């Protein structure tokens, strides 16, 4: 019996079977682990490839903007960036036809930082990266020439330019004309782009780079106020003195035919709205200043000042805003007493008519230096497209303009959105003229002591003895009839005002996120 129990016979086969089962279990586990590792490895590879595509997409867009391989002008490159930001997420794209991953790019701006967020999808896996680039305005063309023209410059019939001129097209002088400074031509042009009579002595040089001027941005107008205390009557001032000393909306309008209407601020901000405001006969309107407080006047229809009458603003340290649908000055005057650092902003929506010897912010007793200083504190914005008779003053093919005739005087920065401008018959502007329109004319002996005539889309004509003192930026320029342009440098304050359009915008790489 003990011998039978101690016998090992018959145990080999079960042992082999047990070992085989154990080995099979381990093999299955090892194979499973290998398959899992293979799947994980494939996922990591796909993830890395998606990241690579995202990184490459952001880098490709940033490189196009920063390096500018197609040689876009400054305005074209800025417009491209603005369009890409406004468009939001792009359509899916690939960097080459053989790529399996697709990329979507979305751009945004915060201050001077432009963020390029690139998201790539590869084998169902998405990865995103962000590359920032910096948009900076640096000193561009320094405004050190009398005339900058994108197109032709033609000077004839005794026209004279005191200073340098620059054109990206052709320059022609004849008929006793002269340029006292250097004539600058396109960087790639030869001297054949300049023509003159043989006895005209000139110095010709190539520009070192192409200048490019954007349209000056036109501001949004302040909205008409709602909720003011309402007076449904018409305020008539025909004698003596009447006072407005509270916020009010005169729905019937205001007539000042004689006597004086005083606006009293009482050391508070004052807001007045009226259907219309008309000053005639011997009437006058006077703003009674109050320290640093502001005054806002909104006119639904027209502001009419005639018969040598005056609307007088007392400008302290607070600003004054005047918004009007139609500004009609028929031998009328807007006078400003300058007693502080505040500014007067005049916003004209539809019609701006000035005639006779009307004036804005002008005094015959002021010195040239005083007028230059006053011009910095008054800004006139005109958004209209028709004259008082309903004629289109935008069309370059007709003879209707926003006209400053008959010794009218404007001492201000004048910013016109679309209308053509004609300054004639002894009229004059002291201060910047900014135009988004197609044409400006100076003639009839007018004398405009501008700082800058900034009209990069306009044809400018100076003729008939007119003189423009300052800097002219235009699309094309012609001068004749003994007219002249006299270069006068601008200071840091004026250059700061024009930096966004005259400065050069550069793009540089920032950091990754």
CSV table of C-alpha atoms in Angstrom, one decimal:
chain,number,residue,atom,x,y,z
A,1,UNK,CA,0.0,0.0,0.0
A,2,UNK,CA,2.8,2.4,0.9
A,3,UNK,CA,4.5,1.5,-2.3
A,4,UNK,CA,1.5,2.4,-4.3
A,5,UNK,CA,1.2,5.8,-2.6
A,6,UNK,CA,4.9,6.6,-3.2
A,7,UNK,CA,4.7,5.7,-6.9
A,8,UNK,CA,5.1,8.6,-9.4
A,9,UNK,CA,3.8,6.7,-12.4
A,10,UNK,CA,1.0,8.6,-14.3
A,11,UNK,CA,1.8,12.1,-13.0
A,12,UNK,CA,3.8,13.4,-16.0
A,13,UNK,CA,0.9,14.1,-18.3
A,14,UNK,CA,-1.2,16.2,-15.9
A,15,UNK,CA,2.0,18.2,-15.0
A,16,UNK,CA,2.6,18.9,-18.6
A,17,UNK,CA,-1.0,20.0,-19.1
A,18,UNK,CA,-0.7,22.4,-16.1
A,19,UNK,CA,2.5,23.9,-17.4
A,20,UNK,CA,1.0,24.4,-20.9
A,21,UNK,CA,-2.0,26.2,-19.5
A,22,UNK,CA,0.2,28.5,-17.4
A,23,UNK,CA,2.3,29.3,-20.4
A,24,UNK,CA,-0.8,30.0,-22.6
A,25,UNK,CA,-2.1,32.4,-20.0
A,26,UNK,CA,1.2,34.2,-19.8
A,27,UNK,CA,1.5,34.3,-23.6
A,28,UNK,CA,-2.0,35.8,-24.0
A,29,UNK,CA,-1.2,38.4,-21.3
A,30,UNK,CA,2.1,39.3,-23.0
A,31,UNK,CA,0.4,39.5,-26.4
A,32,UNK,CA,-2.3,41.7,-25.0
A,33,UNK,CA,0.3,44.0,-23.4
A,34,UNK,CA,2.1,44.2,-26.7
A,35,UNK,CA,-1.1,45.1,-28.6
A,36,UNK,CA,-1.9,47.8,-26.0
A,37,UNK,CA,1.6,49.2,-26.3
A,38,UNK,CA,1.3,49.2,-30.1
A,39,UNK,CA,-2.0,51.1,-29.9
A,40,UNK,CA,-0.6,53.5,-27.4
A,41,UNK,CA,2.4,54.0,-29.6
A,42,UNK,CA,0.2,54.7,-32.6
A,43,UNK,CA,-1.9,57.2,-30.6
A,44,UNK,CA,1.2,59.0,-29.4
A,45,UNK,CA,2.5,59.1,-33.0
A,46,UNK,CA,-0.7,60.5,-34.3
A,47,UNK,CA,-0.8,63.1,-31.5
A,48,UNK,CA,2.7,64.2,-32.3
A,49,UNK,CA,1.8,64.4,-36.0
A,50,UNK,CA,-1.3,66.5,-35.2
A,51,UNK,CA,0.8,68.8,-33.0
A,52,UNK,CA,3.4,69.2,-35.8
A,53,UNK,CA,0.7,70.2,-38.3
A,54,UNK,CA,-0.8,72.7,-35.8
A,55,UNK,CA,2.7,74.2,-35.2
A,56,UNK,CA,3.4,74.4,-38.9
A,57,UNK,CA,0.1,76.0,-39.7
A,58,UNK,CA,0.6,78.8,-37.1
A,59,UNK,CA,4.2,79.3,-38.2
A,60,UNK,CA,3.2,79.5,-41.9
A,61,UNK,CA,0.6,82.2,-41.3
A,62,UNK,CA,3.0,84.2,-39.0
A,63,UNK,CA,5.8,83.9,-41.4
A,64,UNK,CA,3.7,85.3,-44.3
A,65,UNK,CA,2.7,88.3,-42.2
A,66,UNK,CA,6.1,89.0,-40.7
A,67,UNK,CA,8.4,88.2,-43.6
A,68,UNK,CA,6.0,89.5,-46.3
A,69,UNK,CA,7.3,87.3,-49.1
A,70,UNK,CA,4.9,88.8,-51.7
A,71,UNK,CA,6.1,92.3,-51.1
A,72,UNK,CA,2.6,93.6,-50.0
A,73,UNK,CA,2.5,97.4,-49.4
A,74,UNK,CA,2.0,98.4,-45.8
A,75,UNK,CA,-1.7,99.2,-46.3
A,76,UNK,CA,-2.2,95.9,-48.1
A,77,UNK,CA,-0.6,93.9,-45.4
A,78,UNK,CA,-2.6,95.8,-42.6
A,79,UNK,CA,-5.8,95.2,-44.6
A,80,UNK,CA,-5.0,91.5,-44.9
A,81,UNK,CA,-4.4,91.1,-41.2
A,82,UNK,CA,-7.6,93.0,-40.4
A,83,UNK,CA,-9.6,90.8,-42.8
A,84,UNK,CA,-8.2,87.6,-41.3
A,85,UNK,CA,-9.1,88.7,-37.8
A,86,UNK,CA,-12.6,89.7,-38.9
A,87,UNK,CA,-13.2,86.4,-40.7
A,88,UNK,CA,-12.7,84.3,-37.6
A,89,UNK,CA,-11.9,80.6,-38.1
A,90,UNK,CA,-10.5,79.8,-41.5
A,91,UNK,CA,-11.7,77.0,-43.8
A,92,UNK,CA,-9.7,73.7,-43.2
A,93,UNK,CA,-6.5,73.6,-45.3
A,94,UNK,CA,-3.4,71.6,-45.8
A,95,UNK,CA,0.2,72.9,-46.2
A,96,UNK,CA,0.8,70.5,-49.1
A,97,UNK,CA,-1.2,68.1,-51.3
A,98,UNK,CA,0.5,65.1,-49.7
A,99,UNK,CA,-0.5,66.0,-46.1
A,100,UNK,CA,-3.0,63.9,-44.3
A,101,UNK,CA,-3.7,66.4,-41.6
A,102,UNK,CA,-6.0,69.4,-42.0
A,103,UNK,CA,-5.5,72.8,-40.3
A,104,UNK,CA,-7.8,75.6,-39.1
A,105,UNK,CA,-6.4,78.9,-38.1
A,106,UNK,CA,-8.2,81.6,-36.0
A,107,UNK,CA,-6.7,85.0,-35.4
A,108,UNK,CA,-7.5,87.6,-32.8
A,109,UNK,CA,-6.1,90.9,-31.6
A,110,UNK,CA,-5.5,92.3,-28.1
A,111,UNK,CA,-3.8,95.6,-28.0
A,112,UNK,CA,-0.8,95.3,-30.3
A,113,UNK,CA,-0.6,91.5,-29.9
A,114,UNK,CA,-2.1,89.3,-32.7
A,115,UNK,CA,-2.7,85.7,-31.6
A,116,UNK,CA,-2.6,83.0,-34.3
A,117,UNK,CA,-4.4,79.9,-32.9
A,118,UNK,CA,-3.8,76.8,-35.1
A,119,UNK,CA,-5.8,73.6,-34.6
A,120,UNK,CA,-4.8,70.5,-36.6
A,121,UNK,CA,-6.7,67.2,-37.0
A,122,UNK,CA,-4.8,64.0,-37.9
A,123,UNK,CA,-6.3,60.5,-37.8
A,124,UNK,CA,-9.1,61.8,-35.6
A,125,UNK,CA,-6.8,63.5,-33.1
A,126,UNK,CA,-6.8,67.3,-32.6
A,127,UNK,CA,-3.9,69.4,-31.3
A,128,UNK,CA,-3.8,73.2,-30.9
A,129,UNK,CA,-1.0,75.8,-30.5
A,130,UNK,CA,-0.9,79.6,-30.4
A,131,UNK,CA,1.8,81.8,-31.8
A,132,UNK,CA,1.7,85.5,-31.0
A,133,UNK,CA,3.1,88.3,-33.2
A,134,UNK,CA,3.5,91.9,-32.3
A,135,UNK,CA,2.1,94.8,-34.4
A,136,UNK,CA,4.1,98.0,-33.8
A,137,UNK,CA,4.0,101.5,-35.3
A,138,UNK,CA,7.5,103.0,-35.7
A,139,UNK,CA,8.7,106.1,-37.3
A,140,UNK,CA,8.1,105.8,-41.0
A,141,UNK,CA,8.4,108.6,-43.7
A,142,UNK,CA,9.3,111.6,-41.5
A,143,UNK,CA,7.0,114.1,-43.3
A,144,UNK,CA,10.1,116.1,-44.3
A,145,UNK,CA,9.1,116.9,-47.8
A,146,UNK,CA,6.7,119.5,-49.3
A,147,UNK,CA,4.8,117.1,-51.5
A,148,UNK,CA,4.3,113.3,-51.4
A,149,UNK,CA,2.3,111.9,-54.3
A,150,UNK,CA,1.6,108.3,-55.2
A,151,UNK,CA,0.9,109.4,-58.8
A,152,UNK,CA,2.2,112.1,-61.1
A,153,UNK,CA,3.4,115.6,-60.0
A,154,UNK,CA,3.0,118.3,-62.7
A,155,UNK,CA,4.2,121.8,-62.0
A,156,UNK,CA,3.8,124.5,-64.8
A,157,UNK,CA,3.1,128.2,-65.5
A,158,UNK,CA,5.5,129.5,-62.9
A,159,UNK,CA,4.5,127.2,-60.1
A,160,UNK,CA,7.1,127.1,-57.2
A,161,UNK,CA,7.7,124.5,-54.6
A,162,UNK,CA,10.0,125.5,-51.7
A,163,UNK,CA,11.2,122.2,-50.4
A,164,UNK,CA,11.6,118.6,-51.5
A,165,UNK,CA,9.0,116.6,-53.6
A,166,UNK,CA,8.5,112.9,-53.9
A,167,UNK,CA,6.5,110.8,-56.4
A,168,UNK,CA,6.2,107.1,-57.0
A,169,UNK,CA,5.3,107.8,-60.6
A,170,UNK,CA,6.4,110.7,-62.9
A,171,UNK,CA,7.4,114.3,-62.2
A,172,UNK,CA,7.3,117.1,-64.8
A,173,UNK,CA,8.3,120.8,-64.6
A,174,UNK,CA,7.9,123.4,-67.3
A,175,UNK,CA,7.0,127.0,-68.0
A,176,UNK,CA,9.3,128.7,-65.5
A,177,UNK,CA,8.4,126.4,-62.7
A,178,UNK,CA,10.9,125.4,-60.1
A,179,UNK,CA,11.5,123.1,-57.1
A,180,UNK,CA,14.1,124.5,-54.7
A,181,UNK,CA,14.8,121.2,-53.0
A,182,UNK,CA,15.5,117.7,-54.1
A,183,UNK,CA,13.2,115.7,-56.4
A,184,UNK,CA,12.8,112.1,-55.2
A,185,UNK,CA,11.7,109.4,-57.6
A,186,UNK,CA,10.7,105.7,-57.1
A,187,UNK,CA,13.4,103.5,-55.6
A,188,UNK,CA,13.5,101.4,-58.8
A,189,UNK,CA,13.1,104.3,-61.3
A,190,UNK,CA,15.7,106.0,-63.4
A,191,UNK,CA,15.9,109.7,-64.3
A,192,UNK,CA,13.6,109.3,-67.3
A,193,UNK,CA,10.7,109.4,-64.8
A,194,UNK,CA,11.5,113.1,-64.4
A,195,UNK,CA,11.1,115.7,-67.2
A,196,UNK,CA,11.8,119.4,-67.4
A,197,UNK,CA,13.1,122.1,-69.7
A,198,UNK,CA,16.9,122.0,-70.2
A,199,UNK,CA,17.7,125.2,-68.3
A,200,UNK,CA,15.8,124.1,-65.1
A,201,UNK,CA,18.4,123.0,-62.6
A,202,UNK,CA,17.4,120.1,-60.3
A,203,UNK,CA,18.7,117.5,-58.0
A,204,UNK,CA,17.3,114.0,-58.5
A,205,UNK,CA,17.6,111.1,-56.0
A,206,UNK,CA,15.9,107.8,-55.6
A,207,UNK,CA,13.8,107.2,-52.5
A,208,UNK,CA,15.3,104.6,-50.2
A,209,UNK,CA,11.9,102.9,-49.8
A,210,UNK,CA,8.3,103.2,-51.0
A,211,UNK,CA,6.0,105.4,-48.9
A,212,UNK,CA,2.5,104.2,-48.4
A,213,UNK,CA,-0.2,106.3,-46.7
A,214,UNK,CA,-3.5,104.9,-45.3
A,215,UNK,CA,-6.8,106.7,-45.3
A,216,UNK,CA,-7.1,108.6,-42.0
A,217,UNK,CA,-9.8,106.9,-39.9
A,218,UNK,CA,-13.0,108.9,-39.6
A,219,UNK,CA,-14.5,109.0,-36.1
A,220,UNK,CA,-17.9,107.8,-34.9
A,221,UNK,CA,-20.2,110.7,-34.1
A,222,UNK,CA,-21.5,111.0,-30.5
A,223,UNK,CA,-25.1,109.8,-30.3
A,224,UNK,CA,-28.0,112.2,-29.9
A,225,UNK,CA,-29.1,112.2,-26.2
A,226,UNK,CA,-32.4,110.7,-25.1
A,227,UNK,CA,-34.3,111.3,-21.9
A,228,UNK,CA,-33.7,115.1,-21.5
A,229,UNK,CA,-36.3,117.3,-19.9
A,230,UNK,CA,-38.5,118.3,-22.8
A,231,UNK,CA,-39.9,121.8,-23.7
A,232,UNK,CA,-42.3,121.6,-26.6
A,233,UNK,CA,-42.3,125.4,-27.2
A,234,UNK,CA,-40.0,127.4,-29.4
A,235,UNK,CA,-37.5,129.6,-27.5
A,236,UNK,CA,-37.6,133.0,-29.1
A,237,UNK,CA,-35.0,135.6,-28.0
A,238,UNK,CA,-35.9,139.0,-29.6
A,239,UNK,CA,-34.6,141.4,-27.0
A,240,UNK,CA,-32.8,141.5,-23.7
A,241,UNK,CA,-31.1,138.4,-22.3
A,242,UNK,CA,-32.4,134.9,-21.9
A,243,UNK,CA,-30.7,132.1,-20.0
A,244,UNK,CA,-30.5,128.3,-20.3
A,245,UNK,CA,-29.1,126.9,-17.1
A,246,UNK,CA,-30.5,123.4,-17.1
A,247,UNK,CA,-30.3,120.4,-19.4
A,248,UNK,CA,-33.2,120.7,-21.9
A,249,UNK,CA,-34.6,119.5,-25.2
A,250,UNK,CA,-36.4,122.4,-27.1
A,251,UNK,CA,-38.5,120.4,-29.5
A,252,UNK,CA,-39.8,123.6,-31.2
A,253,UNK,CA,-36.3,125.0,-31.8
A,254,UNK,CA,-34.5,128.2,-30.8
A,255,UNK,CA,-34.6,131.6,-32.6
A,256,UNK,CA,-32.2,134.4,-31.5
A,257,UNK,CA,-33.1,137.4,-33.6
A,258,UNK,CA,-32.0,140.2,-31.3
A,259,UNK,CA,-30.6,140.3,-27.8
A,260,UNK,CA,-28.5,137.5,-26.3
A,261,UNK,CA,-29.0,133.9,-25.3
A,262,UNK,CA,-26.7,132.8,-22.6
A,263,UNK,CA,-25.8,129.2,-21.8
A,264,UNK,CA,-24.9,128.9,-18.1
A,265,UNK,CA,-23.2,125.8,-16.9
A,266,UNK,CA,-23.2,126.6,-13.1
A,267,UNK,CA,-20.1,124.4,-12.6
A,268,UNK,CA,-22.0,121.3,-14.0
A,269,UNK,CA,-21.9,119.5,-17.3
A,270,UNK,CA,-24.6,120.9,-19.5
A,271,UNK,CA,-26.5,119.0,-22.3
A,272,UNK,CA,-28.8,120.9,-24.7
A,273,UNK,CA,-30.8,119.5,-27.6
A,274,UNK,CA,-32.9,121.5,-30.0
A,275,UNK,CA,-34.8,121.1,-33.2
A,276,UNK,CA,-32.9,123.9,-34.7
A,277,UNK,CA,-30.8,126.9,-33.6
A,278,UNK,CA,-30.9,130.1,-35.7
A,279,UNK,CA,-29.1,133.4,-35.0
A,280,UNK,CA,-29.9,136.4,-37.2
A,281,UNK,CA,-30.3,140.2,-37.2
A,282,UNK,CA,-28.3,141.4,-34.1
A,283,UNK,CA,-28.7,138.3,-32.0
A,284,UNK,CA,-25.9,136.4,-30.4
A,285,UNK,CA,-25.4,133.3,-28.3
A,286,UNK,CA,-22.8,133.2,-25.5
A,287,UNK,CA,-21.5,130.2,-23.5
A,288,UNK,CA,-20.7,131.1,-19.9
A,289,UNK,CA,-17.8,128.9,-19.0
A,290,UNK,CA,-17.6,127.0,-15.8
A,291,UNK,CA,-14.2,125.6,-14.9
A,292,UNK,CA,-13.6,122.1,-16.1
A,293,UNK,CA,-17.2,121.3,-17.0
A,294,UNK,CA,-18.3,120.1,-20.5
A,295,UNK,CA,-21.0,121.5,-22.8
A,296,UNK,CA,-22.8,119.4,-25.4
A,297,UNK,CA,-25.2,120.8,-27.9
A,298,UNK,CA,-27.2,118.6,-30.3
A,299,UNK,CA,-29.2,120.1,-33.2
A,300,UNK,CA,-31.7,117.9,-35.0
A,301,UNK,CA,-31.9,120.0,-38.1
A,302,UNK,CA,-29.9,123.2,-38.8
A,303,UNK,CA,-27.6,125.6,-37.1
A,304,UNK,CA,-27.9,128.9,-39.0
A,305,UNK,CA,-25.8,132.0,-38.2
A,306,UNK,CA,-26.1,135.0,-40.5
A,307,UNK,CA,-25.7,138.8,-40.7
A,308,UNK,CA,-22.3,138.9,-39.0
A,309,UNK,CA,-23.8,137.4,-35.8
A,310,UNK,CA,-21.8,135.1,-33.5
A,311,UNK,CA,-22.1,131.9,-31.5
A,312,UNK,CA,-19.4,132.3,-28.9
A,313,UNK,CA,-17.9,129.4,-26.9
A,314,UNK,CA,-15.9,130.0,-23.7
A,315,UNK,CA,-13.5,127.1,-23.8
A,316,UNK,CA,-12.1,126.2,-20.4
A,317,UNK,CA,-10.5,122.9,-19.3
A,318,UNK,CA,-13.7,120.9,-20.3
A,319,UNK,CA,-14.5,119.9,-23.8
A,320,UNK,CA,-17.4,121.3,-25.9
A,321,UNK,CA,-19.3,119.1,-28.4
A,322,UNK,CA,-21.5,120.5,-31.1
A,323,UNK,CA,-23.4,118.0,-33.4
A,324,UNK,CA,-25.6,119.4,-36.1
A,325,UNK,CA,-27.3,118.0,-39.2
A,326,UNK,CA,-26.8,121.1,-41.3
A,327,UNK,CA,-24.3,123.9,-40.5
A,328,UNK,CA,-25.2,127.0,-42.4
A,329,UNK,CA,-22.9,130.0,-42.0
A,330,UNK,CA,-24.1,132.9,-44.1
A,331,UNK,CA,-21.8,135.7,-43.0
A,332,UNK,CA,-21.9,134.0,-39.6
A,333,UNK,CA,-19.2,133.3,-37.0
A,334,UNK,CA,-18.4,130.6,-34.5
A,335,UNK,CA,-16.0,132.3,-32.1
A,336,UNK,CA,-14.0,130.6,-29.4
A,337,UNK,CA,-12.5,132.2,-26.3
A,338,UNK,CA,-9.5,130.0,-25.3
A,339,UNK,CA,-9.1,129.9,-21.5
A,340,UNK,CA,-7.9,126.4,-20.8
A,341,UNK,CA,-6.9,123.0,-22.2
A,342,UNK,CA,-10.3,121.9,-23.5
A,343,UNK,CA,-11.2,121.3,-27.1
A,344,UNK,CA,-14.2,122.1,-29.3
A,345,UNK,CA,-15.5,119.3,-31.5
A,346,UNK,CA,-17.9,120.1,-34.3
A,347,UNK,CA,-19.7,117.2,-36.0
A,348,UNK,CA,-21.7,117.9,-39.1
A,349,UNK,CA,-23.8,115.1,-40.6
A,350,UNK,CA,-25.3,116.3,-43.9
A,351,UNK,CA,-24.6,119.8,-45.1
A,352,UNK,CA,-21.8,122.2,-44.4
A,353,UNK,CA,-22.3,125.6,-46.1
A,354,UNK,CA,-20.0,128.5,-45.4
A,355,UNK,CA,-20.2,131.8,-47.3
A,356,UNK,CA,-19.4,135.5,-47.2
A,357,UNK,CA,-16.6,136.2,-44.8
A,358,UNK,CA,-17.8,133.7,-42.3
A,359,UNK,CA,-15.4,132.2,-39.8
A,360,UNK,CA,-14.7,129.4,-37.4
A,361,UNK,CA,-12.3,130.1,-34.5
A,362,UNK,CA,-10.7,133.1,-36.2
A,363,UNK,CA,-9.8,136.6,-35.1
A,364,UNK,CA,-8.2,139.3,-37.2
A,365,UNK,CA,-6.4,140.6,-34.1
A,366,UNK,CA,-4.7,137.2,-33.3
A,367,UNK,CA,-1.1,136.7,-34.2
A,368,UNK,CA,0.0,133.8,-36.5
A,369,UNK,CA,1.4,131.9,-33.5
A,370,UNK,CA,-2.0,132.3,-31.7
A,371,UNK,CA,-3.9,131.0,-34.7
A,372,UNK,CA,-1.6,128.0,-34.9
A,373,UNK,CA,-2.2,127.2,-31.2
A,374,UNK,CA,-6.0,127.7,-31.5
A,375,UNK,CA,-6.1,125.4,-34.5
A,376,UNK,CA,-5.0,122.5,-32.3
A,377,UNK,CA,-8.0,123.0,-30.1
A,378,UNK,CA,-10.9,122.9,-32.6
A,379,UNK,CA,-11.7,119.9,-34.7
A,380,UNK,CA,-14.4,120.0,-37.4
A,381,UNK,CA,-15.7,116.7,-38.8
A,382,UNK,CA,-17.9,116.6,-41.9
A,383,UNK,CA,-19.6,113.4,-43.0
A,384,UNK,CA,-22.0,114.8,-45.6
A,385,UNK,CA,-22.1,114.1,-49.4
A,386,UNK,CA,-24.4,116.9,-50.7
A,387,UNK,CA,-24.4,120.7,-50.8
A,388,UNK,CA,-27.3,122.9,-49.5
A,389,UNK,CA,-29.0,122.5,-52.9
A,390,UNK,CA,-28.8,118.8,-52.9
A,391,UNK,CA,-25.9,118.4,-55.4
A,392,UNK,CA,-23.5,115.5,-55.0
A,393,UNK,CA,-20.2,116.8,-53.8
A,394,UNK,CA,-18.4,113.5,-54.0
A,395,UNK,CA,-18.4,112.9,-57.8
A,396,UNK,CA,-15.0,113.7,-59.3
A,397,UNK,CA,-16.8,114.3,-62.7
A,398,UNK,CA,-18.9,117.3,-61.6
A,399,UNK,CA,-18.2,120.8,-60.5
A,400,UNK,CA,-19.9,120.7,-57.0
A,401,UNK,CA,-17.7,120.9,-53.9
A,402,UNK,CA,-17.6,121.6,-50.2
A,403,UNK,CA,-16.7,125.2,-50.9
A,404,UNK,CA,-14.8,127.7,-48.8
A,405,UNK,CA,-15.2,131.0,-50.7
A,406,UNK,CA,-15.0,134.8,-50.3
A,407,UNK,CA,-12.4,135.2,-47.5
A,408,UNK,CA,-14.0,132.6,-45.2
A,409,UNK,CA,-11.6,131.6,-42.5
A,410,UNK,CA,-11.4,128.3,-40.6
A,411,UNK,CA,-8.8,127.8,-37.8
A,412,UNK,CA,-9.1,124.2,-37.0
A,413,UNK,CA,-8.3,120.6,-38.1
A,414,UNK,CA,-10.8,120.1,-40.8
A,415,UNK,CA,-11.6,116.4,-41.4
A,416,UNK,CA,-13.8,115.6,-44.4
A,417,UNK,CA,-15.0,112.0,-44.9
A,418,UNK,CA,-15.9,111.9,-48.7
A,419,UNK,CA,-16.6,115.3,-50.1
A,420,UNK,CA,-14.4,117.1,-52.6
A,421,UNK,CA,-13.0,120.4,-51.2
A,422,UNK,CA,-12.6,123.8,-53.0
A,423,UNK,CA,-10.8,126.7,-51.1
A,424,UNK,CA,-11.0,129.9,-53.2
A,425,UNK,CA,-11.3,133.7,-53.4
A,426,UNK,CA,-9.1,134.6,-50.5
A,427,UNK,CA,-10.5,132.0,-48.1
A,428,UNK,CA,-8.0,130.2,-45.9
A,429,UNK,CA,-7.6,127.3,-43.5
A,430,UNK,CA,-5.1,127.4,-40.6
A,431,UNK,CA,-4.7,123.9,-39.4
A,432,UNK,CA,-4.7,120.4,-40.8
A,433,UNK,CA,-6.9,119.4,-43.7
A,434,UNK,CA,-7.7,115.7,-43.8
A,435,UNK,CA,-9.7,114.3,-46.6
A,436,UNK,CA,-11.0,110.9,-47.7
A,437,UNK,CA,-12.4,112.4,-50.9
A,438,UNK,CA,-11.3,112.4,-54.5
A,439,UNK,CA,-10.3,116.0,-55.1
A,440,UNK,CA,-9.0,119.2,-53.5
A,441,UNK,CA,-8.6,122.6,-55.2
A,442,UNK,CA,-6.8,125.7,-54.0
A,443,UNK,CA,-7.2,128.8,-56.2
A,444,UNK,CA,-8.2,132.4,-56.4
A,445,UNK,CA,-5.4,133.8,-54.3
A,446,UNK,CA,-6.3,131.7,-51.3
A,447,UNK,CA,-3.6,131.4,-48.6
A,448,UNK,CA,-3.8,128.3,-46.4
A,449,UNK,CA,-1.3,127.9,-43.6
A,450,UNK,CA,-1.9,124.2,-43.1
A,451,UNK,CA,0.3,121.9,-41.1
A,452,UNK,CA,-0.6,118.9,-43.3
A,453,UNK,CA,-3.0,118.5,-46.2
A,454,UNK,CA,-3.5,114.7,-45.8
A,455,UNK,CA,-5.5,113.4,-48.8
A,456,UNK,CA,-3.9,110.1,-49.9
A,457,UNK,CA,-6.8,109.3,-52.3
A,458,UNK,CA,-7.2,112.7,-53.8
A,459,UNK,CA,-6.1,114.7,-56.9
A,460,UNK,CA,-4.9,118.0,-55.6
A,461,UNK,CA,-4.8,121.2,-57.7
A,462,UNK,CA,-3.1,124.4,-56.6
A,463,UNK,CA,-3.5,127.3,-59.1
A,464,UNK,CA,-4.4,130.9,-59.6
A,465,UNK,CA,-1.9,132.4,-57.2
A,466,UNK,CA,-2.9,130.2,-54.3
A,467,UNK,CA,-0.3,129.4,-51.6
A,468,UNK,CA,-0.3,126.3,-49.4
A,469,UNK,CA,2.2,126.3,-46.5
A,470,UNK,CA,2.9,123.0,-44.9
A,471,UNK,CA,3.0,119.4,-46.2
A,472,UNK,CA,0.9,117.8,-48.9
A,473,UNK,CA,0.1,114.1,-49.1
A,474,UNK,CA,-2.0,113.1,-52.2
A,475,UNK,CA,-2.7,110.6,-55.0
A,476,UNK,CA,-1.7,113.1,-57.7
A,477,UNK,CA,-0.6,116.8,-57.7
A,478,UNK,CA,-0.7,119.6,-60.2
A,479,UNK,CA,0.2,123.3,-59.9
A,480,UNK,CA,-0.1,126.2,-62.3
A,481,UNK,CA,-0.8,129.9,-62.6
A,482,UNK,CA,2.0,131.2,-60.3
A,483,UNK,CA,0.8,129.1,-57.3
A,484,UNK,CA,3.1,127.8,-54.7
A,485,UNK,CA,3.7,125.2,-52.0
A,486,UNK,CA,6.0,126.1,-49.2
A,487,UNK,CA,7.3,123.4,-47.0
A,488,UNK,CA,7.0,123.9,-43.2
A,489,UNK,CA,8.0,121.2,-40.8
A,490,UNK,CA,5.6,119.9,-38.2
A,491,UNK,CA,6.3,119.4,-34.5
A,492,UNK,CA,6.1,116.4,-32.3
A,493,UNK,CA,2.5,117.1,-31.3
A,494,UNK,CA,1.3,117.1,-35.0
A,495,UNK,CA,3.4,114.1,-35.8
A,496,UNK,CA,1.8,112.2,-32.9
A,497,UNK,CA,-1.6,113.0,-34.4
A,498,UNK,CA,-0.6,111.4,-37.7
A,499,UNK,CA,1.5,108.5,-36.4
A,500,UNK,CA,-1.1,105.8,-37.2
A,501,UNK,CA,-1.1,106.7,-40.8
A,502,UNK,CA,2.3,108.2,-41.4
A,503,UNK,CA,4.2,105.8,-39.1
A,504,UNK,CA,5.4,102.4,-40.4
A,505,UNK,CA,3.7,99.3,-39.1
A,506,UNK,CA,6.0,96.4,-38.5
A,507,UNK,CA,5.3,92.8,-37.4
A,508,UNK,CA,7.6,90.7,-35.3
A,509,UNK,CA,7.5,87.2,-33.8
A,510,UNK,CA,6.3,86.9,-30.2
A,511,UNK,CA,6.0,83.8,-28.0
A,512,UNK,CA,4.3,80.4,-28.3
A,513,UNK,CA,1.5,79.2,-26.1
